Amino acid sequence: MEVIREFFGFGGYNRPVEGFLSWQHILFVSVFFAIMLFFAFYIGKKNKNKDEASKNKVLVWTAIIINVVEIIRIIILCFRVNELTPFLYNFPLYLCSIQFITIPLAAFTKGRVKEASLDFVLIFGILGSIMGTYFAGNNYGSYPVLCFDNFFLNTTHCMSGFAAFYIIITNMESMKKKNLWISFSILGVFGVLAYIANIALGANYMFLMGGDGTPYDLVYNLLNGHKVFYPLSVMLLFVLYILVFYWIYYLIKNRKKKAN
């Protein structure tokens, strides 16, 4: 029982914190990342030449599982503090947790919404899986590596990464430039909601209020934490990332065409 209590952090963690980018941190997230890549490539290659309905079934299950895992995480957090407060601070308003909504959109919708959602999952799923594991200084600087918080953090972020890699391996992405406005709209809507929630709850959704131990600290420190320019800069970086991703995608695609 003591081992279980310590793993889930009931009453707080008593073990020492190994630290952000410690070898324990790197090893722990690398194991998760390797498992994620294995399943993404194995299942992706297996389904690559199947019909769209068969390919989509994997995304359906991914959408269901990632949301079930997140709900279980929040429920455990509520039991841990013996109140419902965790529900207020775990809305899907982080860039990574937007995938709790966009993966289901990619799995269950049709037409341009589906196309844009698939592209959004691809673009931010890869980024989120890396930033939310290897660069999660907010978690690994505060908790011991082997614990409930980090286990669930890695699971959901790597599932987003799995969905992203699966999409590109099975050629489900469209990356149509005419759908760019939908991706920007998704990002903009969640950015506004995140900022409102931050003001109302004193939260830090999408890290719009501060870096909180993540690489966003570089931008925050560069702008001296300006209350207007910092959040705007974070949103502009997201937009820039989308544009750069499109540029690299088409650069690789055009080179492949020329090679053939």
PDB file of C-alpha atoms in Angstrom, residues 40-257:
ATOM      1  CA  ALA A  40       2.897   3.900 -34.983  1.00  0.00           C
ATOM      2  CA  PHE A  41       5.164   2.387 -37.632  1.00  0.00           C
ATOM      3  CA  TYR A  42       3.982  -1.196 -37.137  1.00  0.00           C
ATOM      4  CA  ILE A  43       0.253  -0.407 -37.282  1.00  0.00           C
ATOM      5  CA  GLY A  44       0.783   2.333 -39.870  1.00  0.00           C
ATOM      6  CA  LYS A  45       2.688   0.088 -42.285  1.00  0.00           C
ATOM      7  CA  LYS A  46       0.137  -2.672 -41.738  1.00  0.00           C
ATOM      8  CA  ASN A  47      -2.779  -0.362 -42.627  1.00  0.00           C
ATOM      9  CA  LYS A  48      -1.095   1.838 -45.231  1.00  0.00           C
ATOM     10  CA  ASN A  49      -2.695   0.173 -48.259  1.00  0.00           C
ATOM     11  CA  LYS A  50      -6.095  -0.480 -46.670  1.00  0.00           C
ATOM     12  CA  ASP A  51      -9.251   1.523 -47.349  1.00  0.00           C
ATOM     13  CA  GLU A  52      -9.907   4.782 -45.509  1.00  0.00           C
ATOM     14  CA  ALA A  53     -12.514   3.231 -43.208  1.00  0.00           C
ATOM     15  CA  SER A  54     -10.026   0.644 -41.985  1.00  0.00           C
ATOM     16  CA  LYS A  55      -7.342   3.274 -41.465  1.00  0.00           C
ATOM     17  CA  ASN A  56      -9.789   5.460 -39.574  1.00  0.00           C
ATOM     18  CA  LYS A  57     -10.667   2.727 -37.044  1.00  0.00           C
ATOM     19  CA  VAL A  58      -7.238   3.175 -35.443  1.00  0.00           C
ATOM     20  CA  LEU A  59      -7.912   6.896 -34.950  1.00  0.00           C
ATOM     21  CA  VAL A  60     -11.339   6.117 -33.501  1.00  0.00           C
ATOM     22  CA  TRP A  61      -9.781   3.874 -30.861  1.00  0.00           C
ATOM     23  CA  THR A  62      -6.992   6.381 -30.248  1.00  0.00           C
ATOM     24  CA  ALA A  63      -9.558   9.146 -29.699  1.00  0.00           C
ATOM     25  CA  ILE A  64     -11.518   7.010 -27.246  1.00  0.00           C
ATOM     26  CA  ILE A  65      -8.515   5.728 -25.304  1.00  0.00           C
ATOM     27  CA  ILE A  66      -6.709   9.076 -24.955  1.00  0.00           C
ATOM     28  CA  ASN A  67      -9.849  10.720 -23.548  1.00  0.00           C
ATOM     29  CA  VAL A  68     -10.597   7.815 -21.195  1.00  0.00           C
ATOM     30  CA  VAL A  69      -7.012   7.967 -19.908  1.00  0.00           C
ATOM     31  CA  GLU A  70      -7.305  11.726 -19.333  1.00  0.00           C
ATOM     32  CA  ILE A  71     -10.623  11.383 -17.496  1.00  0.00           C
ATOM     33  CA  ILE A  72      -9.114   8.691 -15.246  1.00  0.00           C
ATOM     34  CA  ARG A  73      -6.151  11.000 -14.565  1.00  0.00           C
ATOM     35  CA  ILE A  74      -8.401  13.881 -13.510  1.00  0.00           C
ATOM     36  CA  ILE A  75     -10.545  11.629 -11.311  1.00  0.00           C
ATOM     37  CA  ILE A  76      -7.438  10.341  -9.531  1.00  0.00           C
ATOM     38  CA  LEU A  77      -6.245  13.927  -9.062  1.00  0.00           C
ATOM     39  CA  CYS A  78      -9.581  14.762  -7.451  1.00  0.00           C
ATOM     40  CA  PHE A  79      -9.266  11.827  -5.065  1.00  0.00           C
ATOM     41  CA  ARG A  80      -5.700  12.865  -4.308  1.00  0.00           C
ATOM     42  CA  VAL A  81      -6.708  16.326  -3.099  1.00  0.00           C
ATOM     43  CA  ASN A  82     -10.188  15.249  -1.984  1.00  0.00           C
ATOM     44  CA  GLU A  83     -11.938  17.993  -3.971  1.00  0.00           C
ATOM     45  CA  LEU A  84     -13.118  18.793  -7.513  1.00  0.00           C
ATOM     46  CA  THR A  85     -10.622  21.609  -8.143  1.00  0.00           C
ATOM     47  CA  PRO A  86      -8.539  19.547 -10.639  1.00  0.00           C
ATOM     48  CA  PHE A  87     -11.459  19.698 -13.073  1.00  0.00           C
ATOM     49  CA  LEU A  88     -11.025  23.476 -13.279  1.00  0.00           C
ATOM     50  CA  TYR A  89      -7.321  23.290 -14.070  1.00  0.00           C
ATOM     51  CA  ASN A  90      -7.392  20.414 -16.535  1.00  0.00           C
ATOM     52  CA  PHE A  91      -9.627  21.694 -19.295  1.00  0.00           C
ATOM     53  CA  PRO A  92      -8.302  20.697 -22.758  1.00  0.00           C
ATOM     54  CA  LEU A  93      -6.829  24.153 -23.292  1.00  0.00           C
ATOM     55  CA  TYR A  94      -3.123  23.367 -23.453  1.00  0.00           C
ATOM     56  CA  LEU A  95      -1.665  23.029 -26.935  1.00  0.00           C
ATOM     57  CA  CYS A  96      -1.091  19.336 -26.291  1.00  0.00           C
ATOM     58  CA  SER A  97      -4.487  18.675 -24.698  1.00  0.00           C
ATOM     59  CA  ILE A  98      -6.303  20.262 -27.651  1.00  0.00           C
ATOM     60  CA  GLN A  99      -5.646  16.836 -29.183  1.00  0.00           C
ATOM     61  CA  PHE A 100      -8.314  15.425 -26.849  1.00  0.00           C
ATOM     62  CA  ILE A 101     -10.722  17.266 -29.136  1.00  0.00           C
ATOM     63  CA  THR A 102      -8.952  17.326 -32.511  1.00  0.00           C
ATOM     64  CA  ILE A 103      -8.207  13.573 -32.593  1.00  0.00           C
ATOM     65  CA  PRO A 104     -11.945  12.791 -32.163  1.00  0.00           C
ATOM     66  CA  LEU A 105     -12.691  15.416 -34.841  1.00  0.00           C
ATOM     67  CA  ALA A 106     -10.196  13.700 -37.137  1.00  0.00           C
ATOM     68  CA  ALA A 107     -11.750  10.318 -36.377  1.00  0.00           C
ATOM     69  CA  PHE A 108     -15.476  11.069 -36.417  1.00  0.00           C
ATOM     70  CA  THR A 109     -16.047  13.979 -38.835  1.00  0.00           C
ATOM     71  CA  LYS A 110     -15.999  14.167 -42.625  1.00  0.00           C
ATOM     72  CA  GLY A 111     -15.060  16.593 -45.372  1.00  0.00           C
ATOM     73  CA  ARG A 112     -12.885  19.640 -44.821  1.00  0.00           C
ATOM     74  CA  VAL A 113     -13.269  19.528 -41.046  1.00  0.00           C
ATOM     75  CA  LYS A 114     -11.833  16.013 -41.050  1.00  0.00           C
ATOM     76  CA  GLU A 115      -9.035  17.013 -43.414  1.00  0.00           C
ATOM     77  CA  ALA A 116      -8.079  20.045 -41.331  1.00  0.00           C
ATOM     78  CA  SER A 117      -8.297  18.048 -38.077  1.00  0.00           C
ATOM     79  CA  LEU A 118      -6.051  15.320 -39.460  1.00  0.00           C
ATOM     80  CA  ASP A 119      -3.537  17.968 -40.468  1.00  0.00           C
ATOM     81  CA  PHE A 120      -3.768  19.698 -37.083  1.00  0.00           C
ATOM     82  CA  VAL A 121      -3.144  16.403 -35.255  1.00  0.00           C
ATOM     83  CA  LEU A 122      -0.174  15.732 -37.508  1.00  0.00           C
ATOM     84  CA  ILE A 123       1.332  19.189 -37.092  1.00  0.00           C
ATOM     85  CA  PHE A 124       0.959  19.532 -33.332  1.00  0.00           C
ATOM     86  CA  GLY A 125       0.964  15.860 -32.332  1.00  0.00           C
ATOM     87  CA  ILE A 126       4.632  15.460 -33.192  1.00  0.00           C
ATOM     88  CA  LEU A 127       5.573  18.741 -31.510  1.00  0.00           C
ATOM     89  CA  GLY A 128       3.483  17.976 -28.432  1.00  0.00           C
ATOM     90  CA  SER A 129       4.878  14.485 -28.005  1.00  0.00           C
ATOM     91  CA  ILE A 130       8.409  15.893 -27.892  1.00  0.00           C
ATOM     92  CA  MET A 131       7.758  19.069 -25.896  1.00  0.00           C
ATOM     93  CA  GLY A 132       5.467  17.318 -23.406  1.00  0.00           C
ATOM     94  CA  THR A 133       7.964  14.589 -22.592  1.00  0.00           C
ATOM     95  CA  TYR A 134      11.580  15.586 -23.161  1.00  0.00           C
ATOM     96  CA  PHE A 135      11.035  19.287 -22.403  1.00  0.00           C
ATOM     97  CA  ALA A 136       8.433  19.058 -19.629  1.00  0.00           C
ATOM     98  CA  GLY A 137      10.533  20.859 -17.066  1.00  0.00           C
ATOM     99  CA  ASN A 138       7.396  21.826 -15.162  1.00  0.00           C
ATOM    100  CA  ASN A 139       6.769  18.161 -14.305  1.00  0.00           C
ATOM    101  CA  TYR A 140      10.221  16.634 -14.135  1.00  0.00           C
ATOM    102  CA  GLY A 141      11.531  19.549 -12.125  1.00  0.00           C
ATOM    103  CA  SER A 142       8.796  19.056  -9.520  1.00  0.00           C
ATOM    104  CA  TYR A 143       8.060  15.323  -9.248  1.00  0.00           C
ATOM    105  CA  PRO A 144      10.156  12.151  -9.025  1.00  0.00           C
ATOM    106  CA  VAL A 145      10.455  10.562 -12.472  1.00  0.00           C
ATOM    107  CA  LEU A 146       8.578   7.336 -11.760  1.00  0.00           C
ATOM    108  CA  CYS A 147       5.227   8.621 -10.549  1.00  0.00           C
ATOM    109  CA  PHE A 148       1.573   8.942 -11.490  1.00  0.00           C
ATOM    110  CA  ASP A 149       1.884  12.487 -12.865  1.00  0.00           C
ATOM    111  CA  ASN A 150       4.689  11.658 -15.267  1.00  0.00           C
ATOM    112  CA  PHE A 151       3.273   8.264 -16.264  1.00  0.00           C
ATOM    113  CA  PHE A 152      -0.014   9.791 -17.415  1.00  0.00           C
ATOM    114  CA  LEU A 153       1.762  12.828 -18.892  1.00  0.00           C
ATOM    115  CA  ASN A 154       3.873  10.566 -21.093  1.00  0.00           C
ATOM    116  CA  THR A 155       0.938   8.348 -22.011  1.00  0.00           C
ATOM    117  CA  THR A 156      -1.310  11.101 -23.355  1.00  0.00           C
ATOM    118  CA  HIS A 157       1.487  13.007 -25.096  1.00  0.00           C
ATOM    119  CA  CYS A 158       2.821   9.873 -26.741  1.00  0.00           C
ATOM    120  CA  MET A 159      -0.681   8.907 -27.862  1.00  0.00           C
ATOM    121  CA  SER A 160      -0.879  12.281 -29.611  1.00  0.00           C
ATOM    122  CA  GLY A 161       2.480  11.504 -31.189  1.00  0.00           C
ATOM    123  CA  PHE A 162       1.230   8.058 -32.195  1.00  0.00           C
ATOM    124  CA  ALA A 163      -1.789   9.594 -33.944  1.00  0.00           C
ATOM    125  CA  ALA A 164       0.437  12.094 -35.776  1.00  0.00           C
ATOM    126  CA  PHE A 165       2.951   9.516 -37.002  1.00  0.00           C
ATOM    127  CA  TYR A 166       0.165   7.078 -37.902  1.00  0.00           C
ATOM    128  CA  ILE A 167      -1.556   9.751 -40.011  1.00  0.00           C
ATOM    129  CA  ILE A 168       1.536  10.518 -42.060  1.00  0.00           C
ATOM    130  CA  ILE A 169       2.594   6.865 -42.423  1.00  0.00           C
ATOM    131  CA  THR A 170      -0.839   5.903 -43.762  1.00  0.00           C
ATOM    132  CA  ASN A 171      -1.023   9.041 -45.964  1.00  0.00           C
ATOM    133  CA  MET A 172      -4.221  10.235 -44.288  1.00  0.00           C
ATOM    134  CA  GLU A 173      -3.078  13.846 -44.214  1.00  0.00           C
ATOM    135  CA  SER A 174      -4.175  16.279 -46.913  1.00  0.00           C
ATOM    136  CA  MET A 175      -2.111  19.359 -46.008  1.00  0.00           C
ATOM    137  CA  LYS A 176      -4.235  21.411 -48.397  1.00  0.00           C
ATOM    138  CA  LYS A 177      -3.297  25.057 -48.254  1.00  0.00           C
ATOM    139  CA  LYS A 178      -6.954  26.059 -48.589  1.00  0.00           C
ATOM    140  CA  ASN A 179      -7.584  24.400 -45.191  1.00  0.00           C
ATOM    141  CA  LEU A 180      -4.949  26.477 -43.428  1.00  0.00           C
ATOM    142  CA  TRP A 181      -7.565  28.933 -42.197  1.00  0.00           C
ATOM    143  CA  ILE A 182      -9.327  26.098 -40.339  1.00  0.00           C
ATOM    144  CA  SER A 183      -6.110  25.190 -38.500  1.00  0.00           C
ATOM    145  CA  PHE A 184      -5.576  28.853 -37.640  1.00  0.00           C
ATOM    146  CA  SER A 185      -9.194  29.104 -36.488  1.00  0.00           C
ATOM    147  CA  ILE A 186      -8.851  26.074 -34.198  1.00  0.00           C
ATOM    148  CA  LEU A 187      -5.686  27.555 -32.741  1.00  0.00           C
ATOM    149  CA  GLY A 188      -7.246  31.008 -32.374  1.00  0.00           C
ATOM    150  CA  VAL A 189     -10.417  29.798 -30.669  1.00  0.00           C
ATOM    151  CA  PHE A 190      -8.510  27.707 -28.158  1.00  0.00           C
ATOM    152  CA  GLY A 191      -6.038  30.536 -27.599  1.00  0.00           C
ATOM    153  CA  VAL A 192      -8.828  32.963 -26.694  1.00  0.00           C
ATOM    154  CA  LEU A 193     -10.556  30.389 -24.455  1.00  0.00           C
ATOM    155  CA  ALA A 194      -7.244  29.585 -22.764  1.00  0.00           C
ATOM    156  CA  TYR A 195      -6.516  33.253 -22.082  1.00  0.00           C
ATOM    157  CA  ILE A 196      -9.996  33.821 -20.639  1.00  0.00           C
ATOM    158  CA  ALA A 197      -9.641  30.742 -18.431  1.00  0.00           C
ATOM    159  CA  ASN A 198      -6.221  31.947 -17.294  1.00  0.00           C
ATOM    160  CA  ILE A 199      -7.612  35.296 -16.207  1.00  0.00           C
ATOM    161  CA  ALA A 200     -10.669  33.763 -14.542  1.00  0.00           C
ATOM    162  CA  LEU A 201      -8.927  30.870 -12.780  1.00  0.00           C
ATOM    163  CA  GLY A 202      -5.381  32.109 -12.362  1.00  0.00           C
ATOM    164  CA  ALA A 203      -4.268  29.176 -14.527  1.00  0.00           C
ATOM    165  CA  ASN A 204      -1.592  28.989 -17.212  1.00  0.00           C
ATOM    166  CA  TYR A 205      -3.281  27.254 -20.135  1.00  0.00           C
ATOM    167  CA  MET A 206      -1.197  27.123 -23.315  1.00  0.00           C
ATOM    168  CA  PHE A 207       1.544  28.715 -21.175  1.00  0.00           C
ATOM    169  CA  LEU A 208       0.167  32.131 -22.098  1.00  0.00           C
ATOM    170  CA  MET A 209       0.927  33.522 -18.650  1.00  0.00           C
ATOM    171  CA  GLY A 210       4.457  32.173 -18.244  1.00  0.00           C
ATOM    172  CA  GLY A 211       6.911  29.464 -19.225  1.00  0.00           C
ATOM    173  CA  ASP A 212       6.444  27.423 -16.052  1.00  0.00           C
ATOM    174  CA  GLY A 213       9.733  25.563 -16.475  1.00  0.00           C
ATOM    175  CA  THR A 214       9.245  24.851 -20.191  1.00  0.00           C
ATOM    176  CA  PRO A 215      11.158  26.324 -23.184  1.00  0.00           C
ATOM    177  CA  TYR A 216       8.528  29.095 -23.246  1.00  0.00           C
ATOM    178  CA  ASP A 217      10.578  30.588 -20.394  1.00  0.00           C
ATOM    179  CA  LEU A 218      13.041  31.769 -23.057  1.00  0.00           C
ATOM    180  CA  VAL A 219      10.350  33.948 -24.648  1.00  0.00           C
ATOM    181  CA  TYR A 220       8.993  35.019 -21.268  1.00  0.00           C
ATOM    182  CA  ASN A 221      12.429  36.160 -20.063  1.00  0.00           C
ATOM    183  CA  LEU A 222      13.237  37.824 -23.385  1.00  0.00           C
ATOM    184  CA  LEU A 223      10.093  39.957 -23.103  1.00  0.00           C
ATOM    185  CA  ASN A 224      10.400  40.424 -19.341  1.00  0.00           C
ATOM    186  CA  GLY A 225       7.041  38.732 -18.894  1.00  0.00           C
ATOM    187  CA  HIS A 226       5.110  41.499 -20.668  1.00  0.00           C
ATOM    188  CA  LYS A 227       1.409  40.808 -20.108  1.00  0.00           C
ATOM    189  CA  VAL A 228       0.478  41.627 -23.710  1.00  0.00           C
ATOM    190  CA  PHE A 229       3.515  40.923 -25.864  1.00  0.00           C
ATOM    191  CA  TYR A 230       4.358  37.588 -24.223  1.00  0.00           C
ATOM    192  CA  PRO A 231       1.010  35.811 -24.896  1.00  0.00           C
ATOM    193  CA  LEU A 232       0.848  37.370 -28.375  1.00  0.00           C
ATOM    194  CA  SER A 233       4.364  36.131 -29.080  1.00  0.00           C
ATOM    195  CA  VAL A 234       3.456  32.606 -27.968  1.00  0.00           C
ATOM    196  CA  MET A 235       0.451  32.573 -30.323  1.00  0.00           C
ATOM    197  CA  LEU A 236       2.552  33.986 -33.167  1.00  0.00           C
ATOM    198  CA  LEU A 237       5.110  31.234 -32.589  1.00  0.00           C
ATOM    199  CA  PHE A 238       2.338  28.666 -32.998  1.00  0.00           C
ATOM    200  CA  VAL A 239       1.279  30.285 -36.282  1.00  0.00           C
ATOM    201  CA  LEU A 240       4.891  30.417 -37.450  1.00  0.00           C
ATOM    202  CA  TYR A 241       5.333  26.756 -36.546  1.00  0.00           C
ATOM    203  CA  ILE A 242       2.330  25.793 -38.702  1.00  0.00           C
ATOM    204  CA  LEU A 243       3.714  27.735 -41.657  1.00  0.00           C
ATOM    205  CA  VAL A 244       7.188  26.237 -41.253  1.00  0.00           C
ATOM    206  CA  PHE A 245       5.698  22.749 -40.983  1.00  0.00           C
ATOM    207  CA  TYR A 246       3.798  23.284 -44.244  1.00  0.00           C
ATOM    208  CA  TRP A 247       6.949  24.613 -45.920  1.00  0.00           C
ATOM    209  CA  ILE A 248       9.036  21.610 -44.842  1.00  0.00           C
ATOM    210  CA  TYR A 249       6.233  19.200 -45.793  1.00  0.00           C
ATOM    211  CA  TYR A 250       5.966  20.549 -49.341  1.00  0.00           C
ATOM    212  CA  LEU A 251       9.734  20.852 -49.662  1.00  0.00           C
ATOM    213  CA  ILE A 252      10.106  17.133 -48.919  1.00  0.00           C
ATOM    214  CA  LYS A 253       7.106  16.240 -51.091  1.00  0.00           C
ATOM    215  CA  ASN A 254       8.426  18.179 -54.098  1.00  0.00           C
ATOM    216  CA  ARG A 255      11.871  16.634 -53.747  1.00  0.00           C
ATOM    217  CA  LYS A 256      10.316  13.174 -53.745  1.00  0.00           C
ATOM    218  CA  LYS A 257       8.421  14.016 -56.931  1.00  0.00           C
TER     219      LYS A 257
END
